[in-house]
Structures are given as C-alpha cells and as structure tokens.
Coordinates of C-alpha atoms (C1' of nucleotides) in Angstrom, one line a residue:
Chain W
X1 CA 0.0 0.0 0.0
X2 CA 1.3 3.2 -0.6
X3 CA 2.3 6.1 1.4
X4 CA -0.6 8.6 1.7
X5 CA -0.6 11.8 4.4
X6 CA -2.8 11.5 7.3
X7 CA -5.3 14.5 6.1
X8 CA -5.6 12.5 2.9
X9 CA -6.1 9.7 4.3
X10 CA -8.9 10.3 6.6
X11 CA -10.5 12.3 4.3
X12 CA -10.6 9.0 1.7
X13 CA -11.8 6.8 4.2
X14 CA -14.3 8.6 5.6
X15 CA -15.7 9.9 2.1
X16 CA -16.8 5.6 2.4
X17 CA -17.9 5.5 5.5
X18 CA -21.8 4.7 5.1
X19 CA -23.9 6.8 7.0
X20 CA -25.5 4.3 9.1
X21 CA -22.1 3.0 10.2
X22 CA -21.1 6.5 11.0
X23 CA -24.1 6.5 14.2
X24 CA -23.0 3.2 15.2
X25 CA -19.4 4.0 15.4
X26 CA -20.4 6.8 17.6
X27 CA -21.9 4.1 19.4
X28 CA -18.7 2.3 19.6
X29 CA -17.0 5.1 20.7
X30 CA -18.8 5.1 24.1
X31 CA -18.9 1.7 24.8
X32 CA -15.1 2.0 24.4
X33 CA -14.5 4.7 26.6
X34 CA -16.3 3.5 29.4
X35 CA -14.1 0.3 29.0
X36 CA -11.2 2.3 29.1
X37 CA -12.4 4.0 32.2
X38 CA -13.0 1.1 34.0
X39 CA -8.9 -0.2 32.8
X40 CA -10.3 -3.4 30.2
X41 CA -7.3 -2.5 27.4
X42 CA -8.6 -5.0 24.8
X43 CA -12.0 -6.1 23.2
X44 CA -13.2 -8.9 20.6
X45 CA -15.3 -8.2 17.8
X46 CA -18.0 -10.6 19.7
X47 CA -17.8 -8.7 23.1
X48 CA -18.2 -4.9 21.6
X49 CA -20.3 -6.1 18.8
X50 CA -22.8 -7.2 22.4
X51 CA -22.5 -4.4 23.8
X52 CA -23.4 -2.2 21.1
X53 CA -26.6 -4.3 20.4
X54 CA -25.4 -5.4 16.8
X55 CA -23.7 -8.7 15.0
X56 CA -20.0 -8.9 15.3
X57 CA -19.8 -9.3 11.9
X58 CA -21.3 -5.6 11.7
X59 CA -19.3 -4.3 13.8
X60 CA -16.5 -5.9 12.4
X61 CA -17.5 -4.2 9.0
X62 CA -18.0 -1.0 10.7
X63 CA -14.5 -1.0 11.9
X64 CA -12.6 -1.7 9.0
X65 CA -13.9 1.6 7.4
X66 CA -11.1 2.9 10.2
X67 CA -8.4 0.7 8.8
X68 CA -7.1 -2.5 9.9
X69 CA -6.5 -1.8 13.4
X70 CA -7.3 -4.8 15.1
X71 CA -4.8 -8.5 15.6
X72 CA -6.3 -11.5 14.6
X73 CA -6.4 -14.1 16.7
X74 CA -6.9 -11.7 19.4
X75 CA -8.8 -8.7 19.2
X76 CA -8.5 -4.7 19.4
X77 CA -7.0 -2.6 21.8
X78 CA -9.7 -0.2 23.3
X79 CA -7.4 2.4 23.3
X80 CA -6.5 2.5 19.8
X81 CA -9.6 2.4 18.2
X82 CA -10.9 5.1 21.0
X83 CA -8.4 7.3 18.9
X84 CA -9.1 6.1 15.5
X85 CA -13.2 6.4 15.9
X86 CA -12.6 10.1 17.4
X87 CA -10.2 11.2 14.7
X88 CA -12.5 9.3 11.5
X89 CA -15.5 11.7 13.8
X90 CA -13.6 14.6 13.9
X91 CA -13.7 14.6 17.7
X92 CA -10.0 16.0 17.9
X93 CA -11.2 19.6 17.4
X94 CA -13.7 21.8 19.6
X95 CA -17.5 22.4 18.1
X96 CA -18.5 25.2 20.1
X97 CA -22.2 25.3 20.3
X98 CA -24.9 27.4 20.5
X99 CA -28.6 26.9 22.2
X100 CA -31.2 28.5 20.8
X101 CA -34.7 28.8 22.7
X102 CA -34.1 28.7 26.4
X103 CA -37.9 27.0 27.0
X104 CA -38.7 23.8 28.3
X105 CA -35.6 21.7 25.8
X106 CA -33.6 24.7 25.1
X107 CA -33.3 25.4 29.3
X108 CA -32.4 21.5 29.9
X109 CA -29.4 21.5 27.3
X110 CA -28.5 25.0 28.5
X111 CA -28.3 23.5 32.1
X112 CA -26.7 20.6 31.2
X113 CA -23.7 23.2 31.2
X114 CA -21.7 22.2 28.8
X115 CA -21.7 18.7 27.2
X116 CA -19.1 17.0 29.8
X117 CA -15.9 15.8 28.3
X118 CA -13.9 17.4 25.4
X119 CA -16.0 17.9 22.4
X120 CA -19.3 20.2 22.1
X121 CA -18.8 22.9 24.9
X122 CA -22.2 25.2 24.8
X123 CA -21.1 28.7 24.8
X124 CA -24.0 30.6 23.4
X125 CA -27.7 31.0 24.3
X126 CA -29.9 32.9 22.6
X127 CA -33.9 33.4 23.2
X128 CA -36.6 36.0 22.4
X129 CA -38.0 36.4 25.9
X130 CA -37.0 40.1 27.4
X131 CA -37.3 38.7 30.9
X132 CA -34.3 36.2 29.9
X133 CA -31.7 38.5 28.4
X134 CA -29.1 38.6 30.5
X135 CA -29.9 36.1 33.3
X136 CA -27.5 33.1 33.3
X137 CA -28.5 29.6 32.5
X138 CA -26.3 27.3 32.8
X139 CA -23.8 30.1 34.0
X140 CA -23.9 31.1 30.3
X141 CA -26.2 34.6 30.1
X142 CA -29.3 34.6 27.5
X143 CA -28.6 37.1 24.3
X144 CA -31.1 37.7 22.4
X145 CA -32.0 36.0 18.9
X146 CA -31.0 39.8 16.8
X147 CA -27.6 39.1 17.9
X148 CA -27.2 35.6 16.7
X149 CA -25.2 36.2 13.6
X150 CA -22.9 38.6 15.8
X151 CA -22.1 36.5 19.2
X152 CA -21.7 33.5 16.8
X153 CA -19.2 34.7 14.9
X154 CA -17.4 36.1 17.1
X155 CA -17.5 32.9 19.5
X156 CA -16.8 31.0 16.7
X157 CA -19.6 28.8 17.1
X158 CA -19.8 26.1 14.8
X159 CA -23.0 23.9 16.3
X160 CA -25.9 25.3 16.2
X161 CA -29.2 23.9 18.5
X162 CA -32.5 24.7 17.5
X163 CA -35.2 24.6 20.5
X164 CA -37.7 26.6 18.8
X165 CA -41.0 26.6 18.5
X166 CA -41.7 25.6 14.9
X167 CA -42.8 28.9 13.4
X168 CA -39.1 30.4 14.3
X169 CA -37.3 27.5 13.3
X170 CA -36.3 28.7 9.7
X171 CA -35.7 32.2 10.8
X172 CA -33.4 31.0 13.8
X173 CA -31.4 29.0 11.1
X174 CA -30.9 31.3 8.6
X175 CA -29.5 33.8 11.7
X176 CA -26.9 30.6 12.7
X177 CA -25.5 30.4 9.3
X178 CA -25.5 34.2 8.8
X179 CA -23.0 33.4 12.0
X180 CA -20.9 30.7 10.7
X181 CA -22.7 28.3 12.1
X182 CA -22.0 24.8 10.4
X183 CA -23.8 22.3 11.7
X184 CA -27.6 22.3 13.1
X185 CA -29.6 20.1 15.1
X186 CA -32.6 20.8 14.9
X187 CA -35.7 20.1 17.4
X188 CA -38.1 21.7 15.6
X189 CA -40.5 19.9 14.1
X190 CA -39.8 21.9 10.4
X191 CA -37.7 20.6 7.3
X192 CA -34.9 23.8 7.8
X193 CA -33.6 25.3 3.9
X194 CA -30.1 25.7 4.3
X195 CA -27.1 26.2 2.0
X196 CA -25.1 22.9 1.1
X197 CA -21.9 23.7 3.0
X198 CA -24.6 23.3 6.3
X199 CA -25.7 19.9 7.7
X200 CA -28.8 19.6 9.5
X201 CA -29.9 16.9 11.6
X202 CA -33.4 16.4 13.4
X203 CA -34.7 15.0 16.3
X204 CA -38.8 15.0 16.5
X205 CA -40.1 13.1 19.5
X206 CA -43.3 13.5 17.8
X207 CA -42.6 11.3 15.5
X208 CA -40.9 8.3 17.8
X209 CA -43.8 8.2 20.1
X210 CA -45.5 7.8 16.5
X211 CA -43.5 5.2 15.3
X212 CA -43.5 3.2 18.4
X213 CA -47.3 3.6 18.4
X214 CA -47.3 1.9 15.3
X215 CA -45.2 -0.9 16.3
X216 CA -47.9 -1.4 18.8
X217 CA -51.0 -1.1 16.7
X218 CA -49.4 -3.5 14.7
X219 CA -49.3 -6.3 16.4
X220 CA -52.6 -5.7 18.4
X221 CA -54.2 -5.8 14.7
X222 CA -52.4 -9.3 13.8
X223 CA -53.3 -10.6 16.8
X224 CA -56.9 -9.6 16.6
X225 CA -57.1 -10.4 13.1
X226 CA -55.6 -13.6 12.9
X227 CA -56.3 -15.1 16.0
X228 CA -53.0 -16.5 17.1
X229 CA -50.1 -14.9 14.9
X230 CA -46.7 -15.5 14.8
X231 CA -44.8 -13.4 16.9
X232 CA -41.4 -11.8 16.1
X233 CA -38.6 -12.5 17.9
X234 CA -36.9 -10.2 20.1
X235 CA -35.7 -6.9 19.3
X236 CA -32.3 -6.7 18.0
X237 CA -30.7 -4.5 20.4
X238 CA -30.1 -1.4 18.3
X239 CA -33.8 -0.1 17.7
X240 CA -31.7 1.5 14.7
X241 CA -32.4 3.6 12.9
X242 CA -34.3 7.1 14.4
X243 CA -37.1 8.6 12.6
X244 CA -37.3 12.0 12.1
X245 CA -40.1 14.3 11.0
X246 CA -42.5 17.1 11.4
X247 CA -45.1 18.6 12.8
X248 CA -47.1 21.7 13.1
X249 CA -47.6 22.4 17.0
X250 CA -48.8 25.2 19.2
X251 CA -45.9 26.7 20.9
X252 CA -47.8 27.4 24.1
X253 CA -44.7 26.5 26.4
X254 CA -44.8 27.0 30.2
X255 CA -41.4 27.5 31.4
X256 CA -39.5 30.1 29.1
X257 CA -42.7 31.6 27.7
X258 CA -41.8 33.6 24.7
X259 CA -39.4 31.3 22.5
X260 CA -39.5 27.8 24.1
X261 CA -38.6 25.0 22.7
X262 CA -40.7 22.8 20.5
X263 CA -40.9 19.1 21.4
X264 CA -43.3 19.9 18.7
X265 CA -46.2 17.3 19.1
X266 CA -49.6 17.4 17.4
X267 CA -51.9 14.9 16.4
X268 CA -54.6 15.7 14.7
Chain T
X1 CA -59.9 -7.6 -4.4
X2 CA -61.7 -9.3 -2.2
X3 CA -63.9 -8.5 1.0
X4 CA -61.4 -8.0 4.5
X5 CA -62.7 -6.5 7.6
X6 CA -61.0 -3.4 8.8
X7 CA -58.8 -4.8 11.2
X8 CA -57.5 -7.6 9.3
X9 CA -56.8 -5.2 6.1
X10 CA -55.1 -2.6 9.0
X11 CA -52.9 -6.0 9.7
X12 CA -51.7 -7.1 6.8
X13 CA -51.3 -3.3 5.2
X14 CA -49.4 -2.5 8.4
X15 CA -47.2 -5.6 8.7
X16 CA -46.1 -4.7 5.3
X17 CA -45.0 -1.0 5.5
X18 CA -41.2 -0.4 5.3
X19 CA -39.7 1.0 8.3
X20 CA -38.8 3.5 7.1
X21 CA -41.5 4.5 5.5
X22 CA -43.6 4.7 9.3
X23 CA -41.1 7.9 10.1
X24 CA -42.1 9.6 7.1
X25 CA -46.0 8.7 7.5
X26 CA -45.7 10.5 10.7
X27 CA -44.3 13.5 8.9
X28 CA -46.8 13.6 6.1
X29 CA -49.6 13.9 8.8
X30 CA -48.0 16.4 10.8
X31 CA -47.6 18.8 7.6
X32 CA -51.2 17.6 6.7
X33 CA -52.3 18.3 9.6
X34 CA -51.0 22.0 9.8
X35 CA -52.6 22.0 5.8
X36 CA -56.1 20.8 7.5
X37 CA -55.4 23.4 10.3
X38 CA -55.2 26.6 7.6
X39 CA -58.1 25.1 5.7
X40 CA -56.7 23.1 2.7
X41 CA -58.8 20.4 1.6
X42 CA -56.8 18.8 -1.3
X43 CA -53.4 18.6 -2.2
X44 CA -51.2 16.8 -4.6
X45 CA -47.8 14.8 -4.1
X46 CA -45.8 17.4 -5.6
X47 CA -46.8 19.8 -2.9
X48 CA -46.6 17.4 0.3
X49 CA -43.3 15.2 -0.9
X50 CA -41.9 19.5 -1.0
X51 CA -43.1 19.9 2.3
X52 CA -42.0 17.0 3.8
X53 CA -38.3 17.4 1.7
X54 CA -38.5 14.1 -0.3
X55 CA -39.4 13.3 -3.9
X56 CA -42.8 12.9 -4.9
X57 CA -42.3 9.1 -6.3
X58 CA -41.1 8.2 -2.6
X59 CA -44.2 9.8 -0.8
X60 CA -46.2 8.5 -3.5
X61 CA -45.6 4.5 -3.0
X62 CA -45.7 5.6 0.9
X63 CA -48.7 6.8 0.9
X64 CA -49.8 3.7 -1.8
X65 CA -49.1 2.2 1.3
X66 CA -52.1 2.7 3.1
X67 CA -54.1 2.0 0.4
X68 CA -55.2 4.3 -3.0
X69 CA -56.9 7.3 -1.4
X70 CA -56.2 9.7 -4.2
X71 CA -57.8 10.7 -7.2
X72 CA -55.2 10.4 -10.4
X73 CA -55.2 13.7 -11.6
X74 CA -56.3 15.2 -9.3
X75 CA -54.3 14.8 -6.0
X76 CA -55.2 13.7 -2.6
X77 CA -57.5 15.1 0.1
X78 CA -56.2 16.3 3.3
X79 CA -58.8 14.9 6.0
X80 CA -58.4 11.4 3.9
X81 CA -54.6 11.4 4.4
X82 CA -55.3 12.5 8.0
X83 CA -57.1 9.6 8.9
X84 CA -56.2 6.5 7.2
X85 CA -52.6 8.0 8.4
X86 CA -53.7 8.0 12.4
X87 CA -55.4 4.4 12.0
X88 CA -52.2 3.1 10.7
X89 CA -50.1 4.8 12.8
X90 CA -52.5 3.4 15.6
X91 CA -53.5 7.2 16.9
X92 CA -57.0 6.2 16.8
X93 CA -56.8 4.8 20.9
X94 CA -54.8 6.9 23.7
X95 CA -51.2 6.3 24.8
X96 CA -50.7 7.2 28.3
X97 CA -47.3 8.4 28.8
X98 CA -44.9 8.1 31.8
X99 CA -42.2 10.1 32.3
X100 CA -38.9 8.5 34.5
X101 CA -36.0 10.8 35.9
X102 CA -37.3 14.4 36.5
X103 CA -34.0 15.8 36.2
X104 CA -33.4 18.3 33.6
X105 CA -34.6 16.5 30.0
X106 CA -37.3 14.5 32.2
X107 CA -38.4 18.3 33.8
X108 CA -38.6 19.4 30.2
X109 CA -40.9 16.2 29.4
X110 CA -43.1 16.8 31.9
X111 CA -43.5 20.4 32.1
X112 CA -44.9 20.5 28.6
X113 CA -48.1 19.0 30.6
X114 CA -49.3 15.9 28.5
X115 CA -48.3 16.4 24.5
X116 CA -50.8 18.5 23.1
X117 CA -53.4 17.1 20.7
X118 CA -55.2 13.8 21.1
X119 CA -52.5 11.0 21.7
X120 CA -49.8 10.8 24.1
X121 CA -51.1 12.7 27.8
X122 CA -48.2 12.0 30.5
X123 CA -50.2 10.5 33.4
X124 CA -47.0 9.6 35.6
X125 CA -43.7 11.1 36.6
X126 CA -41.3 9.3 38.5
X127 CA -37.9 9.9 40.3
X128 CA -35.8 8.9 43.0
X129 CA -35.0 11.6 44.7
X130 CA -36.7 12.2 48.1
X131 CA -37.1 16.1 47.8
X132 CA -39.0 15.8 44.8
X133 CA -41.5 13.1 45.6
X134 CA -45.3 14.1 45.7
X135 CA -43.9 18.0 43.9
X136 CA -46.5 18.6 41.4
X137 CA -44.5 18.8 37.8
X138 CA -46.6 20.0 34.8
X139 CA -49.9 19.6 37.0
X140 CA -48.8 15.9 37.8
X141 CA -47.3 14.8 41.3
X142 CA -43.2 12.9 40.9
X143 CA -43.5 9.3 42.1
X144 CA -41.3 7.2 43.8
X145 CA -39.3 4.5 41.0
X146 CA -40.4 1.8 43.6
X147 CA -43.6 2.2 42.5
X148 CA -43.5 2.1 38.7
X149 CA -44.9 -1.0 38.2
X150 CA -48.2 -0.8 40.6
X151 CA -48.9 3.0 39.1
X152 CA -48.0 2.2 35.4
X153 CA -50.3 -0.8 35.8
X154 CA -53.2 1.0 37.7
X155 CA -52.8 4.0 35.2
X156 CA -52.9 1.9 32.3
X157 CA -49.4 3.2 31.2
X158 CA -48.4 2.0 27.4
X159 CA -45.6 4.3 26.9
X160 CA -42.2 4.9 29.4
X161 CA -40.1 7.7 28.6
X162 CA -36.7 6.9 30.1
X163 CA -34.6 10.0 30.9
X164 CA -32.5 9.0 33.7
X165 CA -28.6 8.6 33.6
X166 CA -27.5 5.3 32.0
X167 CA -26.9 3.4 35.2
X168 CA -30.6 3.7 36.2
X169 CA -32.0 2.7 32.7
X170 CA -32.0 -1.0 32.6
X171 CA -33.9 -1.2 36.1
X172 CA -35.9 1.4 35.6
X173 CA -36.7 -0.6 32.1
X174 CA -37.9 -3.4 33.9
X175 CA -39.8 -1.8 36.3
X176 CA -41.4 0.0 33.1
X177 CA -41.8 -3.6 31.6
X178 CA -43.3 -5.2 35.0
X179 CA -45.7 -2.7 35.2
X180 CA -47.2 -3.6 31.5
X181 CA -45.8 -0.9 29.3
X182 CA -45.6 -1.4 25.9
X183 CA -42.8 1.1 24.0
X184 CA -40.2 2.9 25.4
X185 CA -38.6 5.5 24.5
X186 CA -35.1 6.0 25.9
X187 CA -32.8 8.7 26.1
X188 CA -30.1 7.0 28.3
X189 CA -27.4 6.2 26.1
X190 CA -27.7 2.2 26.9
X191 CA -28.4 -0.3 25.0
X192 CA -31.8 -2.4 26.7
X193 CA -32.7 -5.5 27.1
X194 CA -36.7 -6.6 26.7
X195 CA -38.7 -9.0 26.0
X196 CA -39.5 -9.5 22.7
X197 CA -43.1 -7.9 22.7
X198 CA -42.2 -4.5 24.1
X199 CA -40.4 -1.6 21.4
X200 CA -37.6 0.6 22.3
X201 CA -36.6 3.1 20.4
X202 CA -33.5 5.3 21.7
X203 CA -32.5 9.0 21.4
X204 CA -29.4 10.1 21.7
X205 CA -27.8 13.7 21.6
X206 CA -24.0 12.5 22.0
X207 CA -24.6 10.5 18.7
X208 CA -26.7 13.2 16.9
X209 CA -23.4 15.4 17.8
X210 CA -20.9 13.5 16.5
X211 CA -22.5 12.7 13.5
X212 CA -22.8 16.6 12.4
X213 CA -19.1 16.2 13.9
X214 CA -18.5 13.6 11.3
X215 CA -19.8 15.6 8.6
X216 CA -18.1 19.1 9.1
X217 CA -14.5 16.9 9.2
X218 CA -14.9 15.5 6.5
X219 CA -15.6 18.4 4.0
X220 CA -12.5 19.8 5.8
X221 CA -10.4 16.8 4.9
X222 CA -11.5 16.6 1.9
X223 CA -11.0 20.1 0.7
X224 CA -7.9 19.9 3.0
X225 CA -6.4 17.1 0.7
X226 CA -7.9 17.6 -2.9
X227 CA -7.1 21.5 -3.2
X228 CA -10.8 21.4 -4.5
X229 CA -12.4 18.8 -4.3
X230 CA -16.3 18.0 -5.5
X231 CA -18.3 19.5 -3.2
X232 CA -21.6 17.6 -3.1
X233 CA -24.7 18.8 -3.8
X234 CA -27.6 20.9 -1.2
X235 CA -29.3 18.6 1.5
X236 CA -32.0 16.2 0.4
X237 CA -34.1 18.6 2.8
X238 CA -35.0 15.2 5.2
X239 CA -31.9 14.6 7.1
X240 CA -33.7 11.1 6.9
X241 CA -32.7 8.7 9.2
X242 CA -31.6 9.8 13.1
X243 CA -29.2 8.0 14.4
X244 CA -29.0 6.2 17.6
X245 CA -26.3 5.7 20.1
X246 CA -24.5 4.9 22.9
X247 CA -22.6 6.1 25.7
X248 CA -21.2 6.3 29.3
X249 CA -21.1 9.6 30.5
X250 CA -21.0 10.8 34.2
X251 CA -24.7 11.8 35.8
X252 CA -23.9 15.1 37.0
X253 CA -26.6 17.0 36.3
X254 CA -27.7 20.0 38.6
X255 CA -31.7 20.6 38.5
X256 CA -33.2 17.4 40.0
X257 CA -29.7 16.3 41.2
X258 CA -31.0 12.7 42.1
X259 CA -32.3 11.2 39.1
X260 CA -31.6 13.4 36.1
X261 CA -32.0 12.8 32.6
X262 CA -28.1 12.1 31.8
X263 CA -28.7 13.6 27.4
X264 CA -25.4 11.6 28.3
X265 CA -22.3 12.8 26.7
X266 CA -18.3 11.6 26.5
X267 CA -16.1 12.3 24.6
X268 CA -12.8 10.4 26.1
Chain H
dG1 C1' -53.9 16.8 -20.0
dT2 C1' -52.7 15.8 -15.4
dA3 C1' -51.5 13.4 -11.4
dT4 C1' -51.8 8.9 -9.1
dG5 C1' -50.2 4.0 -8.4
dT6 C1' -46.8 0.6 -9.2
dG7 C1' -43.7 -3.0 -11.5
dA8 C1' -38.9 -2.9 -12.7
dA9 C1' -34.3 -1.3 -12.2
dT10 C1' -30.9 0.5 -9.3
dG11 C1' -28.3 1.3 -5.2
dG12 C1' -27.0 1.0 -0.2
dG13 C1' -26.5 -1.7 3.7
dT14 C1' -26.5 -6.1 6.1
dT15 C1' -25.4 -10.8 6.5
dC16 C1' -22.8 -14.8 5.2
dA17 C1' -19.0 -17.4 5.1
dC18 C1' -14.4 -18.0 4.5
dA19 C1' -9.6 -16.6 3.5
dG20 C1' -5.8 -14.5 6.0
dC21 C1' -3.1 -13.8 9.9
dC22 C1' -1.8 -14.2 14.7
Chain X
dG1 C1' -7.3 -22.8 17.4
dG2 C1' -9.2 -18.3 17.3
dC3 C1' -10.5 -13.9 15.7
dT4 C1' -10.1 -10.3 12.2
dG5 C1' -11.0 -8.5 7.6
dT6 C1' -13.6 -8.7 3.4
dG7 C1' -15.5 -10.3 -1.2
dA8 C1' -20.0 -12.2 -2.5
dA9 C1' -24.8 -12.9 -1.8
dC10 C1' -28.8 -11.1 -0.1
dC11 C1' -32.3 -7.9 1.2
dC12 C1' -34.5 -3.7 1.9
dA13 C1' -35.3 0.9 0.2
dT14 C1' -35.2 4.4 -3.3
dT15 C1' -35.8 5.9 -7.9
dC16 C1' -37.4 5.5 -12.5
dA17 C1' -40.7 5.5 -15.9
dC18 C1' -45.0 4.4 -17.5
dA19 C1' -49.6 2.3 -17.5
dT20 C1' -53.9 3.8 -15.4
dA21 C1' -57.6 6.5 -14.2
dC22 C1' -59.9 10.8 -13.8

DNA sequence: GTATGTGAATGGGTTCACAGCC
DNA sequence: GGCTGTGAACCCATTCACATAC
C-alpha cells in the first residue's frame, strides 16, 4: 500500500464510510471509553459487537472503514480504536455550540452546562424572551436571537441547536448560518432550507412516540385479526435507525414563555 | 380484491409497511395536519413530498401504502390522508405516557403538561429523589421509582419515557416492563434488554453530535487534501434517518440532582 | 392533460462465510 | 485454534418511468 498523508487519508476513508455506520461507530466510541475508564485495554469483535446491540460481523465491518487496526487471533485494543473512531469523527477539534430557545428543551441542554468531556462545549444562548436577556443559565447569560449572527461569529460557534418553537425555526437557522454556524440540530419539528456547505440533523419526539405507536398497533391488529399470529422475535438491540419528521404544533410553552422549545407534538 | 374487515386489512397493510416509510408517514400527517389546520382540503404529491423534503415518487408509493386514497389527476384530500394516516399509525386509541427521571430532559418532558393534541397525555412522573417526591410537575405529582410497576399498571401506562442517567436505565426498564408498558422511548445512552413484545426506540444527543461532527470533518479533509475537491450537492431537505447511540457519561446533572436525565455525553 | 399508483431497475447496507493472519 | 478482515450474496429501500384513471 502506498504512502498517503494522514489529512488524505482520513479524508478517503471517511468519504466511504456509510452513513448508518457513522451513528454506530459513535456508538462504539462510548462503549469503548467507558471500557477504558474502568482499565479493560482490549476487546473482541463478539464482546463490543454485544455491547453495542449489533452482530459482530457488523461491527466488524463498521470497523474496517477505520483501517485494519485490530490482531487476529486476538482482538482490538480499546485504546486504539478510541483514537481512530474520534479522529475518523472529527472529535480531535472543539465544536462550540450554540442553544437556541431557552424554553422547556432549550433550558435543559443549556443546564446541562456544557456537554461533559472534550468535544461540544455550549457557549452561546440565545432566546426571544426580554425577561431572559441577560440572566445566566447554565452560567452562560441569554442574548437575544438579533444578535445571533454577531455572538456566533465572534464565538466561533460552529453547532448550532434549534429549541424553537416551529414557526421560528427557519428564521433562527438562517440567523446561525448568517453566524458561521456549520452544523444544526434541529428540534423543531420543520424541514430547515439551508445552503449545502450546512448539515442539518433532526430530532422529533413526535414522531418516535408515533413510530413506536405503530409498532404497537401493529401487532394488536395481527393478533386480533388472525387469532393466534406469529410473533417476532426479540428486538435486536439497536432499535436503529431514528425517525425523524415534522409537525405543526402550538408553541404554548410554560417555562421560558416567549421562544420555548418545541418538542413539537400534534396529532390531529 | 376481495372482502377484508377493517382490522385484518389494517394488519396485513401495516405488517407490510417499510420502516422506514412509518417515520415519514408521521411526517406527512403532521404537515397535513398543519394543511387541514389553515383550511386546505386537497393537495397533490408534488406539494406534500416539497413539504416533507423528499421526492414525490417516494411519498407517492408511501402513501400507496395505506391503500389508493387519491384521485389520479387530481391529488389527494387532506382529512383522507389524515385519517387513514392515524389508523395506521394506531392514533386512533390513547397512549398514556410516563415520564422516569425528573431531572433536567425529564423536567422538560413533563413540564410540557401531556403532549398537546389527542394522543400521548403523561399520566405519571417518576424519580428517585426524596425532595421531589409528591412535587407537582406539569400539574402531575413525581412518584417514587419503587412504585413504577403498581402505578404504570393501575394507570394503564403504554408508553415509558426513560430520561435518567445510564446506570438507572436498565432497572428502571424493567420496572417500566413489569408494570405492563408497551414502548419505550429512551434517552439513556444504553443499549436495553426486553422481552420480545415491548419496542424501544432510543435518542441520543451524543450520537446526533458526533455525527454533524463527522460531517463538518470530512468536507474539511476533503477540501484539506484535494485542493478542490467535488463538493456535493444541497441537502435532500430530510436529514432522513436519526441515528442512535450509545454512551457512558458521568450523571452530573444539577436541577433534579437525584435522578436526572443524563442527554449523556463523553467524549474520552 | 394531469397526477396517481406501481412493476422494474438500481443502489445502499447487512449478512454470510471463509480466507488470512496471529 | 481463534479472531479479524472482506469479497460475494442477499435484502430492503429508493428511484425511474410508464400504465392507469380521472
């Protein structure tokens, strides 16, 4: 094999990576460190892989988009594919992050001071609300939502978390990559329009409880209809893949009045 | 096509839907149900697959679906969506929701009082720690964990919302389990163990993180290495499937110190 | 003419099973 | 002997393109 850099390289390999590997090697990742925490230095495919809720031959896939860092016969050692999943993740750098919508959501990730660990340190909140400006959260004071392009920038924010209710959603966005912002997750139930150098992700509880509902529904309906029904067998660990979606909800929040965040849910 | 009753043809439609096609049902009826909401009575596929940020040939065979409930040149209506959507979702009957770990995610839960709308109401909080026990939250008194199976069972719970820190999960799992719940929905980054006729799904913010992590690297590396390099094209406007994760972060949290919803993150 | 519904083709991801290496 | 790494087979999901119905 020949010589390549190490920028080129990682950027080659993970160009590969599938995207559904890419959320299980995060998974990975934390199963390792609390191994290495608690002083275990090596793993098999088979332990990890049980862990993590998948087949070892999976995992043993998912790894091998890393390299081959692993010694047949034996195993890996935690350590080294600790490093190799955070570097593949881009975990070596900082992603400052911003919150925005100190409500119900927005006040629990605000609180939650700072993701622990190195990685995602929150250092920006941002809310509507005049009776917030200015009062710490967190330990972090609220600015308000006009100054969202300015703070970010000059915080050099690159994560931004929408908590919105729905109806701000696109406006917040368009604010956050006005700042720099690069990547989004976004709570809201709305599709966000952003430029292609911007990644979104979303998370809609809405639409788990309405998946799981289905699940449900499902097999109450088999069972009714055909009177005994084969069951399925048992989950398969990793309830995979997460929905996401959209709604249309009342804001009508409780804790941070004016711009509180979503957990958009409607039915109906 | 021959006769079926209701519930068998709910069955065998249901059994059949792709997985991934349930997430994006629940999206179509949230947008249709904002559509409904502003007084739309019809739409086409071209319009809702927009909305909703896929192609109209995928919301097309998703809604086929369900059955053929539109008119061919014409579109669809919006109340016929709506409720052939619900019945297979299984929205048509109640979900009572319980909510475990009142810390700062759980608060969040909780405080937005029942999800609005017809469908999930939270009928039962639950915590450990002794200062919060019998402290109205949202209008709904905390209980003690001990008594998750007797309440959830007398309450008719179907749904547990886990938002404690990992270490508490798989216990309070099956407590949730003992006391007859159905789905869970779990934001502890662990993976569960159930019996094979209750659903999990998990949530998990570390994961969600990383992956935008993952994404922002690699555009670096890659413009890093190539000079250039293709940049590829504007989001599909679905970030389409969430992923799900793992962890094993430290509790730490600060508003309900005892049992708080860990949104667990570690990094290292 | 227009927009749905759907078989057929394509592509991505998972599983299998075994070759390769300790 | 044991466990990793991976081509090949398989399966699910998306996309295409057109027949079908209004």
């Amino acid at each position: 094999m020949p010589a390549v850099s190490d920028a080129e390289d990682t950027a080659v390999r993970a160009k590969q990576i599938p995207e559904a590997a890419v959320a299980r090697l995060a998974v990975y990742l934390r199963i390792l460190s609390g191994l290495a925490e608690q002083g275990t230095t090596a793993v098999s495919s088979e332990e990890l892989s049980a862990a993590a809720g998948v087949n070892s031959a999976k995992l043993r896939k998912d790894l091998s988009y890393l390299g081959s860092y692993g010694t047949r016969g034996v195993g890996y050692e935690v350590q080294v594919l600790v490093s190799q999943i955070e570097r593949i993740l881009g975990l070596t750098r900082q992603h400052r992050v911003a919150v925005v919508g100190i409500g119900n959501l927005g006040h629990a990730l605000a609180n939650y001071g700072g993701f622990p660990g190195r990685g995602f340190p929150v250092e920006a909140l941002f809310d509507l609300d005049a009776d917030l400006i200015g009062v710490p959260v967190g330990g972090l004071p609220v600015s308000h939502m006009d100054d969202i392009p300015r703070v970010c920038s000059e915080r050099e924010i690159s994560v931004g978390i929408i908590a919105t209710p729905p109806t701000a959603a696109q406006s917040v966005c368009d604010r956050l990559v006005a700042g720099g912002v690069q990547c989004i997750l976004n709570f809201a139930p709305v599709v966000l329009q952003v430029p292609a150098h911007v990644e979104v992700r979303k998370v809609d509880l809405a639409v788990e409880l309405q998946i799981l509902s289905f699940h449900v529904a499902r097999r109450a309906d088999s069972a009714a209809s055909a009177g005994s029904a084969g069951e399925n067998q048992g989950n398969t660990g990793l309830p995979g893949t997460g929905g996401s979606a959209d709604n249309g909800s009342t804001g009508g929040g409780r804790n941070g009045a004016g711009t509180d965040g979503g957990l958009g849910m409607v039915v109906r």
